[in-house]
Structures are given as structure tokens and as C-alpha cells.
Short mmCIF file of C-alpha atoms in Angstrom, two decimals:
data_model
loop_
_atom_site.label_atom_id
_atom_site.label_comp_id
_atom_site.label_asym_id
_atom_site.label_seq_id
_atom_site.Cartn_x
_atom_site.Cartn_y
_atom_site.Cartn_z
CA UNK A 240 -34.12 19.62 -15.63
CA UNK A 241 -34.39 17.07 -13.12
CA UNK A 242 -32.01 14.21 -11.74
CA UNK A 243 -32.24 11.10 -9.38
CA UNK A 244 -29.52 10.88 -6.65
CA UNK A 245 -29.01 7.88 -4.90
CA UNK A 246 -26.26 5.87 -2.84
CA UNK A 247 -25.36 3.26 -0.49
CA UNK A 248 -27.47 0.56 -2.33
CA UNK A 249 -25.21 -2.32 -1.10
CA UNK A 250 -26.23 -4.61 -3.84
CA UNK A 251 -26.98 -8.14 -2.21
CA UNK A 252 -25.79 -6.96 0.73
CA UNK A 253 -27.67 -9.78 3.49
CA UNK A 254 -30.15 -8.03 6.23
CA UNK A 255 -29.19 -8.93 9.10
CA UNK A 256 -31.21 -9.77 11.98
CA UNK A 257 -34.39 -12.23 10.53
CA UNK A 258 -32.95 -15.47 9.19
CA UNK A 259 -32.56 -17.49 12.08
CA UNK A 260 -36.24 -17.34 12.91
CA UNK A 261 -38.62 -19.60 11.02
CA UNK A 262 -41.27 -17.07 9.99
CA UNK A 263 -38.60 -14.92 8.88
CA UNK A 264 -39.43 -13.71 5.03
CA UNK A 265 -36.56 -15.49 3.39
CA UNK A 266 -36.92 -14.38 -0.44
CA UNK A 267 -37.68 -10.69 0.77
CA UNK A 268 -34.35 -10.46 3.15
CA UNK A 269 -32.43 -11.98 0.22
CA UNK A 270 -33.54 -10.09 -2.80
CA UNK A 271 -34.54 -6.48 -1.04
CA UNK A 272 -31.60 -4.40 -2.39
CA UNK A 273 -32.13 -5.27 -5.46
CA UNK A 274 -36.20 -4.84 -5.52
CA UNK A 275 -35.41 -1.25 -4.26
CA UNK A 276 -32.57 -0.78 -6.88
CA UNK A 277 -35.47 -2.00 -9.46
CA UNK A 278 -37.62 0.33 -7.80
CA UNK A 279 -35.60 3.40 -8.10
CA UNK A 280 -35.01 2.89 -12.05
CA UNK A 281 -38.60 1.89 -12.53
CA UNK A 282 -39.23 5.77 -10.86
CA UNK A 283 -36.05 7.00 -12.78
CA UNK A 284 -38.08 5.69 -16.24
CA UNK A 285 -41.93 7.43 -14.82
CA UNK A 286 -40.68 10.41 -13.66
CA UNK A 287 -38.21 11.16 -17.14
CA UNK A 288 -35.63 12.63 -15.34
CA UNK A 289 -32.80 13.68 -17.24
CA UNK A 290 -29.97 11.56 -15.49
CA UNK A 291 -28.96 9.77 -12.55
CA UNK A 292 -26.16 9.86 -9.72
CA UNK A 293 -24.95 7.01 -7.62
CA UNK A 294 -22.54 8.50 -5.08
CA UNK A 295 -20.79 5.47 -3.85
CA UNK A 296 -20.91 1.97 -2.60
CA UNK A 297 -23.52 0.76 -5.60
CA UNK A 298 -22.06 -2.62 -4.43
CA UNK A 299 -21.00 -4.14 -1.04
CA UNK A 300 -17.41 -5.53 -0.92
CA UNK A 301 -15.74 -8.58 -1.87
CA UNK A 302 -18.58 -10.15 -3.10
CA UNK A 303 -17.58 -12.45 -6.28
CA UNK A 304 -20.77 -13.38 -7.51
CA UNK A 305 -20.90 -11.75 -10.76
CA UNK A 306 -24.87 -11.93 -11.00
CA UNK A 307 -24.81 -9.19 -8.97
CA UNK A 308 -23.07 -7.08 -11.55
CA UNK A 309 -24.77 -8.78 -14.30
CA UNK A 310 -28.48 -7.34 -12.60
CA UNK A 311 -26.77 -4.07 -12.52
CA UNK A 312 -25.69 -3.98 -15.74
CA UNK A 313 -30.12 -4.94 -16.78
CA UNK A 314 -31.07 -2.29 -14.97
CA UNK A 315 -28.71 -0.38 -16.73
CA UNK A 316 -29.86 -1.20 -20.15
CA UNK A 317 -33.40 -0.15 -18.91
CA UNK A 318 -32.49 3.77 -18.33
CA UNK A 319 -30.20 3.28 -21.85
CA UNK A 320 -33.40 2.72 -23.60
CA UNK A 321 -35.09 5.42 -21.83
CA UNK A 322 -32.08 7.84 -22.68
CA UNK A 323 -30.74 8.27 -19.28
CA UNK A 324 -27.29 8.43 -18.56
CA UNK A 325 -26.54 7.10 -15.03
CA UNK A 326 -22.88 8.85 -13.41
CA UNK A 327 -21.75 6.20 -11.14
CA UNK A 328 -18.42 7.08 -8.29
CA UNK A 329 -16.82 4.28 -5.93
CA UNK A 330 -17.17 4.31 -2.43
CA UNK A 331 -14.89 2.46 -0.30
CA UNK A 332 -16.79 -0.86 -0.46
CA UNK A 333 -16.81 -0.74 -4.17
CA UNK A 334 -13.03 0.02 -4.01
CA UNK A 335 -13.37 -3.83 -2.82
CA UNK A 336 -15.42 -5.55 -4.93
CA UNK A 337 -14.10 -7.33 -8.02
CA UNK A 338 -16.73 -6.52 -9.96
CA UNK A 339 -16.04 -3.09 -9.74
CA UNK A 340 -12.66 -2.87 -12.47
CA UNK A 341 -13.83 -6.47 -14.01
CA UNK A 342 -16.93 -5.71 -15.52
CA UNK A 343 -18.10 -3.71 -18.62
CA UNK A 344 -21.10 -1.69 -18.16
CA UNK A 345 -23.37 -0.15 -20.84
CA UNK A 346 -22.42 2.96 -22.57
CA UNK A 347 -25.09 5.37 -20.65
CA UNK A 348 -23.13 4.66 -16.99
CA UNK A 349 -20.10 7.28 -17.15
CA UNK A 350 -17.65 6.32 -13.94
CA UNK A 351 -15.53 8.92 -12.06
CA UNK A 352 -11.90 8.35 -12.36
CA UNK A 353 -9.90 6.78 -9.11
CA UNK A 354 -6.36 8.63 -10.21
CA UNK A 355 -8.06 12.35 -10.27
CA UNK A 356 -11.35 14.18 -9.62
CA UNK A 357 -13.15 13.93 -13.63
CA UNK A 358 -15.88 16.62 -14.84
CA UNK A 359 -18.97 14.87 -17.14
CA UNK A 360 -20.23 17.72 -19.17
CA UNK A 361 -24.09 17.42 -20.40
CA UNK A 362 -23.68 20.12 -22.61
CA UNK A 363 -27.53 20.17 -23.43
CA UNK A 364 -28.30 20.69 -19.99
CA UNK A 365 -25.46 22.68 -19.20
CA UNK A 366 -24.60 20.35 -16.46
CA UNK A 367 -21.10 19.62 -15.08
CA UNK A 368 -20.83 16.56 -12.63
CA UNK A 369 -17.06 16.60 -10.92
CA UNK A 370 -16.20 13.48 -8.85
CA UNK A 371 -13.60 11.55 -7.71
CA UNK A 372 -13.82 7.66 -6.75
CA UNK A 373 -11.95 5.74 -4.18
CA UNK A 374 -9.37 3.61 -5.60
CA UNK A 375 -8.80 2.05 -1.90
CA UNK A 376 -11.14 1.21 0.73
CA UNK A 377 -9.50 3.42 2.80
CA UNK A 378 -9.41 7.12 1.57
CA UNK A 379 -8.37 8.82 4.68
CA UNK A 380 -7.50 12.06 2.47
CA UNK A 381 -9.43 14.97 1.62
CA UNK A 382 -10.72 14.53 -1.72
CA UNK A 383 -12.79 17.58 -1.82
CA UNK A 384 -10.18 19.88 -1.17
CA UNK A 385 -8.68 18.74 -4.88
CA UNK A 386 -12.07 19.52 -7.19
CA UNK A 387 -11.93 22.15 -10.04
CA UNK A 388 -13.27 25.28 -9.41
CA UNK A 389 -17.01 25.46 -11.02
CA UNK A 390 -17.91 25.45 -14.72
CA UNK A 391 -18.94 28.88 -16.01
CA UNK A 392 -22.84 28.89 -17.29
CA UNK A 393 -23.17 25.49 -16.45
CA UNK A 394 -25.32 24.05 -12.84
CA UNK A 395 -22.14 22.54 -10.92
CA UNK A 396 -22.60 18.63 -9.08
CA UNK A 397 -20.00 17.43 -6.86
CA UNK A 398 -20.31 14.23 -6.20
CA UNK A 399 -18.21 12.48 -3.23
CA UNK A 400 -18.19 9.77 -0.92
CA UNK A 401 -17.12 11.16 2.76
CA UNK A 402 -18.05 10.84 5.84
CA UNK A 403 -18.20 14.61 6.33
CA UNK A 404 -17.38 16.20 9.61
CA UNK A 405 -16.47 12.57 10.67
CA UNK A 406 -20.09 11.08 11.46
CA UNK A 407 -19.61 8.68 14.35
CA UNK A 408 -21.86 6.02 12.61
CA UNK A 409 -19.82 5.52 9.46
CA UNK A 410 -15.65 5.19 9.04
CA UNK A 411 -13.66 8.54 8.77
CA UNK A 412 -13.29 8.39 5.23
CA UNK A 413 -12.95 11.35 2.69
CA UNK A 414 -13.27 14.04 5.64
CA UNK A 415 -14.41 17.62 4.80
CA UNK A 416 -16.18 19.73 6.58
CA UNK A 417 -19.46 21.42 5.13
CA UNK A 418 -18.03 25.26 4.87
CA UNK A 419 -15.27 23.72 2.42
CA UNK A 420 -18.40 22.18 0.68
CA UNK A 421 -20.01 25.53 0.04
CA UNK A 422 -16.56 26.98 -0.69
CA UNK A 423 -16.54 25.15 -3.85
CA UNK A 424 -19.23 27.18 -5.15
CA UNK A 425 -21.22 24.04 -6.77
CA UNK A 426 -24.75 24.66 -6.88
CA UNK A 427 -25.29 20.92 -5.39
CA UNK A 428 -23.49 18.20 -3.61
CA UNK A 429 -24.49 14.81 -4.36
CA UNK A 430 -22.74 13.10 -1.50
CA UNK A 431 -22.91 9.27 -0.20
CA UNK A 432 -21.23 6.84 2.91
CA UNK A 433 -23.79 7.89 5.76
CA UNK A 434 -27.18 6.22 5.58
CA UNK A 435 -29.43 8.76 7.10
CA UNK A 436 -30.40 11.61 5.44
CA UNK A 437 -29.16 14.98 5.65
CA UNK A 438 -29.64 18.33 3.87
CA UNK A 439 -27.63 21.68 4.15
CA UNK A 440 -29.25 24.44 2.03
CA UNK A 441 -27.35 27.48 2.03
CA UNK A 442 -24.71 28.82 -0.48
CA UNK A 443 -24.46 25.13 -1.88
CA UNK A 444 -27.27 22.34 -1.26
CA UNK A 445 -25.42 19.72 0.18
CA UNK A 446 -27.55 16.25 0.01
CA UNK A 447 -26.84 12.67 1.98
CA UNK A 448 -29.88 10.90 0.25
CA UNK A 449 -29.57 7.44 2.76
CA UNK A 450 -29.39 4.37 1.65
CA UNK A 451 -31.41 3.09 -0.52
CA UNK A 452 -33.07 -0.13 1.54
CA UNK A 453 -32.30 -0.45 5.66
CA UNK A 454 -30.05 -3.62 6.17
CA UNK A 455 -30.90 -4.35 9.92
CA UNK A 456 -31.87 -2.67 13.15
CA UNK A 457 -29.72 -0.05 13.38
CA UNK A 458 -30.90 1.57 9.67
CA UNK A 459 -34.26 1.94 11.08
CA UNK A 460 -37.46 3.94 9.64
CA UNK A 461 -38.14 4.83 5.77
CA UNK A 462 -35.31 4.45 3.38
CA UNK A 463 -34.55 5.51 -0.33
CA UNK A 464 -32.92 8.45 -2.67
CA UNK A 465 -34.10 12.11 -3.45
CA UNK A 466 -35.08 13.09 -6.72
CA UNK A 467 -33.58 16.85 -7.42
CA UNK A 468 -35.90 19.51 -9.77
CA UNK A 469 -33.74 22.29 -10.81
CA UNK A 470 -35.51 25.90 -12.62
CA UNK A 471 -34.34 27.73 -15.45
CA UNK A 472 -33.17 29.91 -12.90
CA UNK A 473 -30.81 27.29 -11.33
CA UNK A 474 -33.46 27.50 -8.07
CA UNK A 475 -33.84 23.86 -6.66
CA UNK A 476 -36.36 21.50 -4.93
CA UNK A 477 -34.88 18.72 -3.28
CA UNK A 478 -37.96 15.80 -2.77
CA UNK A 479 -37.47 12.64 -0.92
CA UNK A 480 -38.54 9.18 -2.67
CA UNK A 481 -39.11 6.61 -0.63
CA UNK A 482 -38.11 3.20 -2.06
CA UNK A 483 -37.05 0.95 0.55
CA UNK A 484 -39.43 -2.55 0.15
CA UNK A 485 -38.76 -3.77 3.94
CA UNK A 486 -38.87 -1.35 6.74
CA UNK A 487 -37.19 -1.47 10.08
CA UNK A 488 -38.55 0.00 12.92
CA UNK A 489 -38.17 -0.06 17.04
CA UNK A 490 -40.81 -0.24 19.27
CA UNK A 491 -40.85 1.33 22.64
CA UNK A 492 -43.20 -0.33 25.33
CA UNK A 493 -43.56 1.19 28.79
CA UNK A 494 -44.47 -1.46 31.29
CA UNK A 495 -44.45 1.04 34.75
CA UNK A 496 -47.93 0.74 35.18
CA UNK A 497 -48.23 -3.06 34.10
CA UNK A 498 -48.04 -6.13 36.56
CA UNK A 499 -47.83 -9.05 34.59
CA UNK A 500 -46.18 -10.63 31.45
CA UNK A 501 -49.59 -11.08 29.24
CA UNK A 502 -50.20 -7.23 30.12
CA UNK A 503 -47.05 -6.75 29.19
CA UNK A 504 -47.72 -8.52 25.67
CA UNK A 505 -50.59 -6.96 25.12
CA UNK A 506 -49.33 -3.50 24.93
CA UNK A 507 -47.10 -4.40 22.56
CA UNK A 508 -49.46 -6.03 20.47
CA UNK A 509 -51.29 -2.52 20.68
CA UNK A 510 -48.32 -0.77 19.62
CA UNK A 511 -47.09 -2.69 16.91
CA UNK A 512 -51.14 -2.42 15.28
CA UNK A 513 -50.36 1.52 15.63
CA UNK A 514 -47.38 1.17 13.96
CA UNK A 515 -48.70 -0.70 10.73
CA UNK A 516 -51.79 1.63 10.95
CA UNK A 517 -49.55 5.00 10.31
CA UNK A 518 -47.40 3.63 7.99
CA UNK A 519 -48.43 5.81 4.64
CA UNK A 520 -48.01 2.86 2.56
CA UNK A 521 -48.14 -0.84 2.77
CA UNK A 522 -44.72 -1.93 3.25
CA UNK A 523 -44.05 -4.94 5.27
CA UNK A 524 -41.98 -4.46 8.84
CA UNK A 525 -39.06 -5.87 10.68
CA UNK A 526 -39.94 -4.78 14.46
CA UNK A 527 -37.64 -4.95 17.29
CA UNK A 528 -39.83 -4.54 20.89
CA UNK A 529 -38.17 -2.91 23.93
CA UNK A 530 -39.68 -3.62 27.18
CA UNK A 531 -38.90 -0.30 29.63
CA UNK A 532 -39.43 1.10 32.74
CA UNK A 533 -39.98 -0.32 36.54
CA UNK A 534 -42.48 -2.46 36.32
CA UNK A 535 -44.04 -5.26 39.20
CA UNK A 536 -43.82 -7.55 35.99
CA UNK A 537 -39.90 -7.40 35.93
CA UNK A 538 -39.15 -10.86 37.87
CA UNK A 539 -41.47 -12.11 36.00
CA UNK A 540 -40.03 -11.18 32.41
CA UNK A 541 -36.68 -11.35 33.56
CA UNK A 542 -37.66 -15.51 34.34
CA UNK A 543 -39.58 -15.83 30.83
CA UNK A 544 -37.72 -14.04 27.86
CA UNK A 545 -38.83 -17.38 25.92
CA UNK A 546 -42.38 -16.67 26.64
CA UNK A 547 -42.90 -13.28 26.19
CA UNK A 548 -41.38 -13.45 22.73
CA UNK A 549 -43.91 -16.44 22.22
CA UNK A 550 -47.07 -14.05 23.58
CA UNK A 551 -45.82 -11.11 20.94
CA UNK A 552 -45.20 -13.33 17.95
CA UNK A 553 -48.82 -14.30 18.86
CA UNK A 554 -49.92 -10.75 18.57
CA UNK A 555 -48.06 -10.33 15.73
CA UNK A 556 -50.10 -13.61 14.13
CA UNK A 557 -53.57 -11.93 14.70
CA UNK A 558 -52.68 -8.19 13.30
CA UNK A 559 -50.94 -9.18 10.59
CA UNK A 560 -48.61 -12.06 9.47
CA UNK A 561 -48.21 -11.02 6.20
CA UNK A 562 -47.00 -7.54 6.98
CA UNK A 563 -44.91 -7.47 10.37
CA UNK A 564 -41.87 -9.97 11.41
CA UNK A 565 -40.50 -9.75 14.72
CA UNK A 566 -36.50 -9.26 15.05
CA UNK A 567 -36.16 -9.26 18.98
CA UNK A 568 -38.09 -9.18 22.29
CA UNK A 569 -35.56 -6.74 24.20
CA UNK A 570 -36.14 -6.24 28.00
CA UNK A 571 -34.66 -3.46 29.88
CA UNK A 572 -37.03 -2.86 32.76
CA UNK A 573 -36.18 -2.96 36.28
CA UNK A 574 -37.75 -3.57 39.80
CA UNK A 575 -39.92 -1.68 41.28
CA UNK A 576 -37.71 -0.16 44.27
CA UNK A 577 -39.44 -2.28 47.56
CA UNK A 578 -37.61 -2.88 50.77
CA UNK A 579 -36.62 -7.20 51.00
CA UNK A 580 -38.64 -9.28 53.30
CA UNK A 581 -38.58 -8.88 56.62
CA UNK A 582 -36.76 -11.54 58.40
CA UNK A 583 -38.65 -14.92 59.00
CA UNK A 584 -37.49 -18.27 60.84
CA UNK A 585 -35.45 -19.54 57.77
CA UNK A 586 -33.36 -16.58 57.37
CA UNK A 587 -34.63 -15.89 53.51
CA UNK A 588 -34.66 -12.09 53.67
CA UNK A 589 -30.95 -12.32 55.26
CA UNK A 590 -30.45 -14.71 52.11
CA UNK A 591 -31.60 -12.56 49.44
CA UNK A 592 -29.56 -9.32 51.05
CA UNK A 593 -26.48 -11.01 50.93
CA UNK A 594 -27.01 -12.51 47.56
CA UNK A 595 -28.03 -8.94 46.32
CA UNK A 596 -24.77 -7.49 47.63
CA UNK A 597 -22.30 -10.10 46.59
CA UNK A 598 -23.42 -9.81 43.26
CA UNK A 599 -23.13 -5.73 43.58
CA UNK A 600 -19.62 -6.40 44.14
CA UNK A 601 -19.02 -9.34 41.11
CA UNK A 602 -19.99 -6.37 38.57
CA UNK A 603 -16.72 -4.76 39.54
CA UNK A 604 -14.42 -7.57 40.18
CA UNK A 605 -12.14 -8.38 37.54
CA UNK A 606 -11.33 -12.43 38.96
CA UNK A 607 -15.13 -13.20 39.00
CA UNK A 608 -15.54 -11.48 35.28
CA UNK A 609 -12.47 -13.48 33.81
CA UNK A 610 -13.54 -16.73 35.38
CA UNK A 611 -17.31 -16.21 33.91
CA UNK A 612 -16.10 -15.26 31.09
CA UNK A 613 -13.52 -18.56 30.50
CA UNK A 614 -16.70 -20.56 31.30
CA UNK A 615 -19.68 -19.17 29.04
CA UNK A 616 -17.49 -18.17 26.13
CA UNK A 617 -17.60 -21.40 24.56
CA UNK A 618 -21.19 -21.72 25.14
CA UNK A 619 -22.15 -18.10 23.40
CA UNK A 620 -20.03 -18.84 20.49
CA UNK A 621 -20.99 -21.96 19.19
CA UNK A 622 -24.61 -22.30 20.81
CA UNK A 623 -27.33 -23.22 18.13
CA UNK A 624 -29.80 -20.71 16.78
CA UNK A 625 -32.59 -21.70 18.76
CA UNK A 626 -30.39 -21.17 22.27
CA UNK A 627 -29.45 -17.88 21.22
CA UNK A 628 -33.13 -16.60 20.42
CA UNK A 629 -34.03 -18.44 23.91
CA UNK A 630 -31.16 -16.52 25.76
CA UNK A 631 -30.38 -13.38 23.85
CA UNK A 632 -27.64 -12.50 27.22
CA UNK A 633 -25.35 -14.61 25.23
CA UNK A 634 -24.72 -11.23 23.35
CA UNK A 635 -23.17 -9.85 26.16
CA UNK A 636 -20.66 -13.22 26.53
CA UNK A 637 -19.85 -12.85 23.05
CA UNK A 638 -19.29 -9.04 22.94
CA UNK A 639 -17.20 -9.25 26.23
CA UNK A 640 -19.67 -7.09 28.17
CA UNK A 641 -19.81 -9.22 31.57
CA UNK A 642 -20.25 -7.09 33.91
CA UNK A 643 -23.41 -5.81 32.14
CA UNK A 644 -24.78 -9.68 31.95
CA UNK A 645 -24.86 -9.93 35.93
CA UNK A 646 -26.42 -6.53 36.48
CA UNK A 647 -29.05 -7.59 34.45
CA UNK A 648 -28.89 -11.04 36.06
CA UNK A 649 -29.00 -9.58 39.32
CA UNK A 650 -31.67 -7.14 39.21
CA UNK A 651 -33.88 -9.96 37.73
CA UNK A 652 -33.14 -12.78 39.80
CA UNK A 653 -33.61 -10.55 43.42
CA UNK A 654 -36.95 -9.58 41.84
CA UNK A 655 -38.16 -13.06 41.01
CA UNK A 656 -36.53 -14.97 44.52
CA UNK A 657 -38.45 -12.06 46.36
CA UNK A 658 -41.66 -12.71 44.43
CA UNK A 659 -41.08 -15.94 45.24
CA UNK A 660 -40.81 -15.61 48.88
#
């Protein structure tokens, strides 16, 4: 037999990240979960598996918009008339939603029970699926720990929501460790709550498929569910599918050996080509840039964030439009180490030394952070779009990171004054 398992599809969830720009793909960031969910039953239907398993957060919080639900439930009716029976558990942001205890679903979706762990038999398979769904958003307890003991003669699926062995990424919920997981003695472990994948393949196989479609750029690189072929033997293949319909990525560019901002632009237009020429299938991209390294072109990048995110949307333009959006420009390079002018009639060397070492000493110096601070807070928070694309340190304001904001002020503006003189 064979069976999909999914989770984390975060139904209409936004992606985060694209909107505020104007070549952003608008209808792809706001219908992408649910092109992947399509997807993933359109493969469920092709491949004939025998059932399906969503282990947790199908939907994403206190959304109220019943379409959501309603598409669900179509999709549903697709794999009903395909005989598949779909076993469905609640994460912690379906413990949220309202759609989640309002509506009624189609009679192939079996849900686990939010009182006590529940065993689905499929006697013809001699399949036992034991779960337990979160009836909070919190679960802070371990659920595992309470599962039945395995069916005799039957292939044994746990399926939970945790974030197992606390993952740093995703909130403590449900904690177990993996050796309780392979104490159970379950043959497989469909788990869900951390987006990356993850496979343990000893006594138990113990599965975190991902999520099904990346949401921003932190869920970066190719997204989807594993579909799970199981012998007559109970001996299992676990294959990846790949489903997600708008990929993420970050792109490193090392500017040491460049000298100028168009340089600098071109080497990113080189490596974003590279990246649309390995991808393995057509799938458009949502690219953030990084700029590393020291680099003679640091002042000069430092002085022209606006720019250089013009030159790369340009390089973007003649690859290809149609298949690559740009999230952020990110700079992070620094100055090539160089001693500061020598001294000259004016004094500008002297200048630029003492500028340099006063604002050394502002990084640390808790007056001069709480004053800049009280002055730019207003100005991060309720700045237009366009001013925060043009001035992305407004981050910094906004996340209270201050002291981070005039390093990187510093190290740019000594670099450009010095070019300058």
C-alpha cells in the first residue's frame, strides 16, 4: 500500500515579503497555498494511493473566512470520488481557527479526537493510524507519551504535531524526544509543526514532511509532502514530492574582489541566471541578494542601497521577468581595512578619526541609543512603503536593534567621507 503525508499547509496563510513592491506577483502570493494544496490531491488522485495524512495546522489561525474551509472541503470531495480517505489531526494553529469545530467535512476526512489519542483502523489494509489533536494552541504536554501500544498484525502510524526535541525554529509544543518515538514500536511516525524536513530511520521511521508551500524568506528552498510505499513485508520507501508553486531562495554574492556598484550588480545578475538554470523544474522564484565580504565598493553601496536594488531588478528584467521576483537587496560588506588620510591643511584626516571613534563609542552608550531611538521610532513605524524599500535600516529602529544601525552606519559613512577625500 501506499499513503501521502503532508502538513503545515497554512491554508491562505499571506507570504510575506513581496507585496509592497510593484512587480510583486499578486494572484500567485495570494492563492499559493492553496495551488499547492490542489497540487498535492491532484498527485494523491495520479499516483492512487490508498489514503492520506495531514499532521497538523491544515489551516492557519483565526482566520474567519469560511471560503477557506469551503475549498478544503472541494478538494475533499475530489479524493471521496477517488476512494481516498484523508486522516486529518489539529495542530496548534488549527486549535485557533473557527473553522476548525464549525464546519462539516465530507465523510472520507476521519479527524483525531482533542479529549484522547483515537486509533482509525483500515482493516483492508491492516492499517492503524493513532493520533491525538490539540484542543489548545498551546499543548505544552507530552502527547506521545499517552498513545496505545501498537496494533497486532496491523502497520502502526502515529501521527502528532510536536516540536520534537524542542526545535529552536518552531514553539515548544508537544515535546518528545525521538527514542520515546521508536519506543512506541509504530512502524512510522507521521509527524508535523517544523517546516523543514527531517527523517529518522531506525527501529521506527520517523518523518517531518515540511510544509507544504514556503511562506517567506526564512522557509527557503523546495517545499512539499512525502509520499510513503510500504511492502508486503511492512519494508518502506519514504520519497519526497515536491509541490511548492513559488520558491524562496537566498543568494550569496561575494564582492572582495569587486570595486564598484555596477560590478557589484552584475555578479548578482550572474548568480541569480545560475540559480533559475539548476532549478529541476520551472517554478517561479522569490530571491533575496546578500552583498558580502570587504569590498573597495563598500562606501559606495553603503551611499546607494536605492540604486543597487534598481541595477539588480534590471538584471532580473533581462533573465527573466516572468520567473524571478526580487524580495531584498541586503548589504553586509565592509571596508577594505586602509589606514585614513594622512593629515592635510584642513585637518580632514583628524576629522574623519575622531568621527570614526566617537561613533565606536555611541554603539555602546546607552544615552545616545535611547535618544536615537525616541527620535527615529516614529519615523520606522509609520514610514510609507516606498521609504522602507529605500531605507531597509528602518528594520533595525523598529526591531530595537540600535546599536547595530550605527555600526553599519559607521563603517559605511568612514568609507564613503574617505573616498571622498
Amino acid at each position: 500500500m501506499r499513503f501521502i503525508h503532508a502538513a503545515d499547509i497554512h491554508l491562505d496563510s499571506p507570504l510575506h515579503g513581496l507585496s509592497a513592491y510593484a512587480d510583486a506577483p499578486a494572484d500567485m502570493l495570494r492563492n499559493a497555498t492553496r495551488e499547492a494544496f490542489s497540487k498535492l490531491v491532484a498527485v494523491a488522485i495520479d499516483e492512487q494511493v490508498d489514503f492520506m495524512v495531514i499532521a497538523g495546522d491544515l489551516y492557519d489561525g483565526t482566520w474567519r473566512d469560511h471560503n477557506t474551509g469551503i475549498f478544503f472541503c472541494k478538494e475533499m470531495g475530489k479524493l471521496r470520488r477517488a476512494g481516498i480517505p484523508v486522516y486529518v489531526l489539529h495542530g496548534n494553529h488549527d486549535a485557533e481557527s473557527e473553522m476548525t469545530s464549525q464546519l462539516q467535512l465530507p465523510d472520507n476526512v476521519h479527524t483525531f479526537s482533542t479529549k484522547k489519542p483515537q486509533t482509525y483502523r483500515i482493516d483492508a489494509l491492516k492499517v492503524a493510524l493513532h493520533g491525538h489533536s490539540f484542543k489548545d494552541k498551546a499543548v505544552t504536554a507530552n502527547l506521545a507519551a499517552a498513545y496505545p501500544s501498537p496494533v497486532d498484525g496491523y502497520f502502526n502510524i502515529g501521527v502528532l504535531h510536536t516540536a520534537l526535541e524542542g526545535s529552536s525554529a518552531h514553539a515548544n509544543y508537544a515535546p518528545c524526544t525521538v527514542a520515546e518515538l521508536h519506543a512506541r514500536e509504530y512502524q512510522y511516525w507521521a509527524l508535523g509543526h517544523v517546516h523543514e524536513f527531517a527523517m529518522w530511520d531506525e527501529a521506527s521511521t520517523i518523518v517531518f514532511p515540511g510544509n507544504l508551500q514556503g511562506r517567506n524568506i526564512r522557509e527557503t528552498g523546495r517545499r512539499g509532502a512525502v509520499i510513503v510505499n510500504v511492502s508486503e513485508a511492512d519494508k518502506l520507501s519514504v520519497e519526497r514530492l515536491f509541490i511548492d508553486v513559488l520558491r524562496w531562495e537566498s543568494v550569496i554574492v561575494d564582492a572582495s574582489g569587486l570595486a564598484t556598484l555596477d560590478e557589484v550588480a552584475r555578479a548578482a545578475g550572474r548568480a541569480l541566471e545560475a540559480l533559475i538554470e539548476r532549478a529541476e523544474r520551472p517554478v517561479p522564484h522569490a530571491v533575496r541578494v546578500t552583498v558580502t565580504g570587504a569590498t573597495k565598493a563598500h562606501g559606495e553601496l553603503f551611499a546607494n542601497a536605492t540604486q543597487l536594488r534598481a541595477e539588480v531588478l534590471a538584471q532580473i528584467a533581462a533573465i527573466s521577468h516572468e520567473s524571478l521576483w526580487l524580495e531584498k537587496v541586503k548589504v553586509t560588506t565592509q571596508p577594505i581595512a586602509r589606514a585614513l588620510p594622512a593629515s592635510n591643511e584642513d585637518g580632514a584626516a583628524d576629522a574623519l578619526a575622531d568621527l570614526h571613534g566617537l561613533l565606536i563609542e555611541a554603539e555602546s552608550d546607552p544615552e545616545f541609543i535611547a535618544m536615537l531611538k525616541e527620535r527615529l521610532i516614529t519615523l520606522a513605524s509609520q514610514a510609507p512603503a516606498e521609504l522602507q524599500k529605500s531605507v531597509p535600516e528602518l528594520e533595525y529602529v523598529r526591531d530595537g536593534d540600535l546599536a547595530k544601525l550605527v555600526s553599519e552606519v559607521r563603517s559605511g559613512l568612514i568609507a564613503q567621507l574617505a573616498d571622498a577625500e
